[in-house]
């Protein structure tokens, strides 16, 4: 059989020692020959889509070869690339996470996974963007605490009355009051202390909003 002869030639080509028939490179070569032979059979015979057993065998061979290629990719990348080049199959770069951050402990430093490297870069950028920021006191620059959400400074117009344009309304008072038009209305502080508040002997907190100068 010509397929058996091709298989023996591939075994002799990729074996590492005499009587070697189960090394990863030899297994990939033999499975590739089986896949090509089964593909030729499927193309040669037309049963109108009734090749269920042959298609199932094809899926099994492809899965087995992919598993062996992935194992060889992790252990010996140079031999993996040589095997793929000699057999004429695509040199797949499998997405295999690195076992350790230490390059000395990696299985194969030459076959660094690009997807995992990009993932680590994205993680580093995300953590740098959302790292804890220090909050300092405005006057003394004394560090108060750390926060992950730095607050923007309060604008000067916060809590100040703002002028509103005059407009006609169908409800009472049928327009905007004059004090609101001029921007002199009183803005009440809902957190201001009520009746009976006894302030401490320090700077008074709360009260009416001071008038603009």
Coordinates of C-alpha atoms in Angstrom, one line a residue:
X1 CA 0.0 0.0 0.0
X2 CA 1.4 3.4 -1.0
X3 CA 0.0 5.1 2.1
X4 CA 1.8 2.6 4.4
X5 CA 5.0 3.2 2.4
X6 CA 4.6 7.0 2.9
X7 CA 4.1 6.5 6.6
X8 CA 7.3 4.4 6.9
X9 CA 9.2 7.1 5.1
X10 CA 7.9 9.8 7.4
X11 CA 8.7 7.7 10.5
X12 CA 12.3 7.2 9.2
X13 CA 12.5 11.0 8.6
X14 CA 11.2 12.2 12.0
X15 CA 12.3 9.5 14.4
X16 CA 14.9 10.4 16.9
X17 CA 16.3 6.9 17.4
X18 CA 15.9 3.4 15.9
X19 CA 12.4 1.8 16.5
X20 CA 11.0 5.2 17.5
X21 CA 7.3 5.2 16.4
X22 CA 5.7 7.3 19.2
X23 CA 7.6 10.6 19.5
X24 CA 5.4 13.7 19.0
X25 CA 6.9 14.5 15.5
X26 CA 6.4 11.0 14.3
X27 CA 2.8 11.0 15.6
X28 CA 2.1 14.3 13.8
X29 CA 3.5 12.9 10.6
X30 CA 1.5 9.7 10.8
X31 CA -1.7 11.5 11.6
X32 CA -1.2 13.9 8.7
X33 CA -0.8 11.0 6.3
X34 CA -4.0 9.4 7.7
X35 CA -5.8 12.7 7.3
X36 CA -4.6 13.2 3.7
X37 CA -5.6 9.6 2.8
X38 CA -9.1 10.0 4.3
X39 CA -9.5 13.3 2.5
X40 CA -8.6 11.7 -0.8
X41 CA -11.2 9.0 -0.1
X42 CA -13.9 11.6 0.6
X43 CA -13.1 13.5 -2.6
X44 CA -12.9 10.3 -4.7
X45 CA -16.2 8.7 -3.5
X46 CA -19.4 10.6 -3.7
X47 CA -22.2 9.2 -1.5
X48 CA -24.4 12.3 -1.4
X49 CA -23.4 13.4 2.1
X50 CA -23.5 9.9 3.7
X51 CA -19.9 9.9 4.8
X52 CA -20.8 9.9 8.4
X53 CA -18.2 7.4 9.6
X54 CA -15.4 8.9 7.5
X55 CA -16.2 12.4 8.7
X56 CA -16.2 11.2 12.3
X57 CA -12.8 9.6 11.8
X58 CA -11.6 12.8 10.2
X59 CA -12.6 14.8 13.3
X60 CA -10.9 12.3 15.5
X61 CA -7.7 12.5 13.6
X62 CA -7.7 16.3 13.5
X63 CA -8.3 16.5 17.2
X64 CA -5.6 14.0 18.0
X65 CA -3.1 15.8 15.7
X66 CA -4.0 19.3 17.2
X67 CA -3.5 17.9 20.7
X68 CA -0.1 16.5 19.8
X69 CA 0.9 19.7 18.0
X70 CA 0.0 21.7 21.1
X71 CA 2.1 19.4 23.3
X72 CA 5.1 19.7 21.0
X73 CA 4.6 23.5 20.8
X74 CA 5.0 23.8 24.6
X75 CA 8.0 21.5 24.9
X76 CA 10.1 22.0 21.8
X77 CA 9.2 25.0 19.5
X78 CA 12.1 24.5 17.1
X79 CA 11.2 20.9 16.4
X80 CA 7.5 21.9 16.1
X81 CA 8.3 24.6 13.5
X82 CA 10.5 22.2 11.6
X83 CA 7.8 19.5 11.6
X84 CA 5.1 21.9 10.3
X85 CA 7.4 23.2 7.6
X86 CA 8.4 19.7 6.4
X87 CA 4.8 18.4 6.4
X88 CA 3.4 21.6 4.7
X89 CA 0.9 22.3 7.5
X90 CA 0.2 25.6 9.2
X91 CA 2.4 26.5 12.1
X92 CA -0.2 27.4 14.7
X93 CA 0.6 29.7 17.5
X94 CA -1.4 28.2 20.3
X95 CA -2.7 30.5 23.2
X96 CA -1.0 28.8 26.1
X97 CA -0.7 30.8 29.4
X98 CA 2.8 31.0 30.8
X99 CA 3.4 28.8 33.8
X100 CA 5.4 31.5 35.6
X101 CA 6.4 35.1 35.3
X102 CA 10.1 34.0 35.6
X103 CA 11.5 33.5 32.1
X104 CA 13.9 30.9 33.5
X105 CA 11.0 28.6 34.5
X106 CA 9.1 28.7 31.2
X107 CA 8.8 25.6 29.1
X108 CA 9.9 27.2 26.0
X109 CA 11.1 30.9 25.9
X110 CA 11.0 31.0 22.1
X111 CA 7.3 30.3 21.9
X112 CA 6.1 33.2 24.0
X113 CA 2.3 33.5 23.6
X114 CA 1.4 36.8 22.0
X115 CA -2.2 36.7 23.2
X116 CA -1.1 36.3 26.9
X117 CA 1.5 39.0 26.5
X118 CA -1.2 41.4 25.2
X119 CA -3.4 40.4 28.1
X120 CA -0.7 41.3 30.6
X121 CA -0.1 44.6 28.9
X122 CA -3.8 45.5 29.1
X123 CA -3.9 44.5 32.8
X124 CA -0.9 46.7 33.5
X125 CA -2.5 49.7 31.7
X126 CA -5.8 49.2 33.5
X127 CA -4.1 48.9 37.0
X128 CA -2.0 52.0 36.3
X129 CA -5.1 54.0 35.2
X130 CA -7.2 52.9 38.3
X131 CA -4.4 52.9 40.8
X132 CA -5.0 54.6 44.2
X133 CA -4.3 58.3 44.1
X134 CA -3.3 60.3 47.2
X135 CA -5.5 63.1 48.5
X136 CA -3.6 66.1 50.1
X137 CA -4.8 69.0 52.1
X138 CA -4.9 72.2 50.0
X139 CA -3.0 74.4 52.4
X140 CA -0.4 72.2 54.0
X141 CA -0.1 69.5 51.3
X142 CA -0.5 67.0 54.0
X143 CA -1.5 63.6 52.8
X144 CA -5.0 62.8 54.0
X145 CA -5.8 59.4 52.5
X146 CA -5.7 57.3 49.4
X147 CA -8.6 57.0 47.0
X148 CA -9.3 55.3 43.7
X149 CA -11.7 58.0 42.6
X150 CA -10.0 61.4 42.8
X151 CA -12.5 64.2 43.3
X152 CA -12.5 67.3 41.1
X153 CA -12.2 70.6 42.9
X154 CA -15.6 72.2 43.8
X155 CA -16.3 75.1 41.5
X156 CA -16.5 78.6 42.9
X157 CA -20.1 79.0 41.8
X158 CA -21.3 76.0 43.9
X159 CA -24.0 77.1 46.3
X160 CA -24.1 80.6 44.9
X161 CA -27.2 82.2 43.5
X162 CA -27.3 82.3 39.7
X163 CA -29.4 84.8 37.7
X164 CA -32.3 83.3 35.7
X165 CA -33.7 84.8 32.5
X166 CA -37.2 86.2 32.7
X167 CA -39.9 84.0 31.1
X168 CA -43.7 83.8 31.0
X169 CA -45.5 81.0 32.8
X170 CA -49.1 79.9 32.9
X171 CA -48.9 79.2 36.6
X172 CA -48.5 81.6 39.5
X173 CA -46.5 83.8 39.8
X174 CA -46.7 83.8 35.9
X175 CA -43.0 84.5 35.5
X176 CA -39.7 84.6 37.4
X177 CA -39.4 86.6 40.5
X178 CA -37.2 89.8 40.3
X179 CA -34.7 88.5 42.9
X180 CA -34.1 85.4 40.8
X181 CA -33.7 87.5 37.7
X182 CA -31.1 89.6 39.5
X183 CA -29.4 86.5 41.0
X184 CA -30.0 87.6 44.6
X185 CA -32.2 84.8 45.8
X186 CA -31.5 83.0 49.1
X187 CA -30.2 79.4 48.6
X188 CA -31.0 77.4 51.7
X189 CA -28.5 74.8 52.9
X190 CA -30.3 71.6 53.8
X191 CA -27.4 70.5 56.0
X192 CA -27.3 73.7 58.0
X193 CA -27.9 73.3 61.8
X194 CA -31.4 74.0 63.1
X195 CA -32.7 75.7 66.2
X196 CA -30.7 74.9 69.4
X197 CA -27.4 74.2 67.7
X198 CA -24.5 74.9 70.0
X199 CA -21.4 75.3 67.9
X200 CA -18.1 74.0 69.2
X201 CA -15.2 76.3 70.1
X202 CA -13.7 76.3 66.7
X203 CA -14.6 77.5 63.2
X204 CA -18.3 77.5 62.7
X205 CA -19.5 75.0 60.1
X206 CA -22.8 75.5 58.3
X207 CA -25.2 78.4 58.4
X208 CA -26.5 80.6 55.6
X209 CA -24.6 80.8 52.4
X210 CA -22.5 84.0 52.4
X211 CA -23.4 86.7 50.0
X212 CA -21.2 87.2 47.0
X213 CA -18.8 90.0 47.2

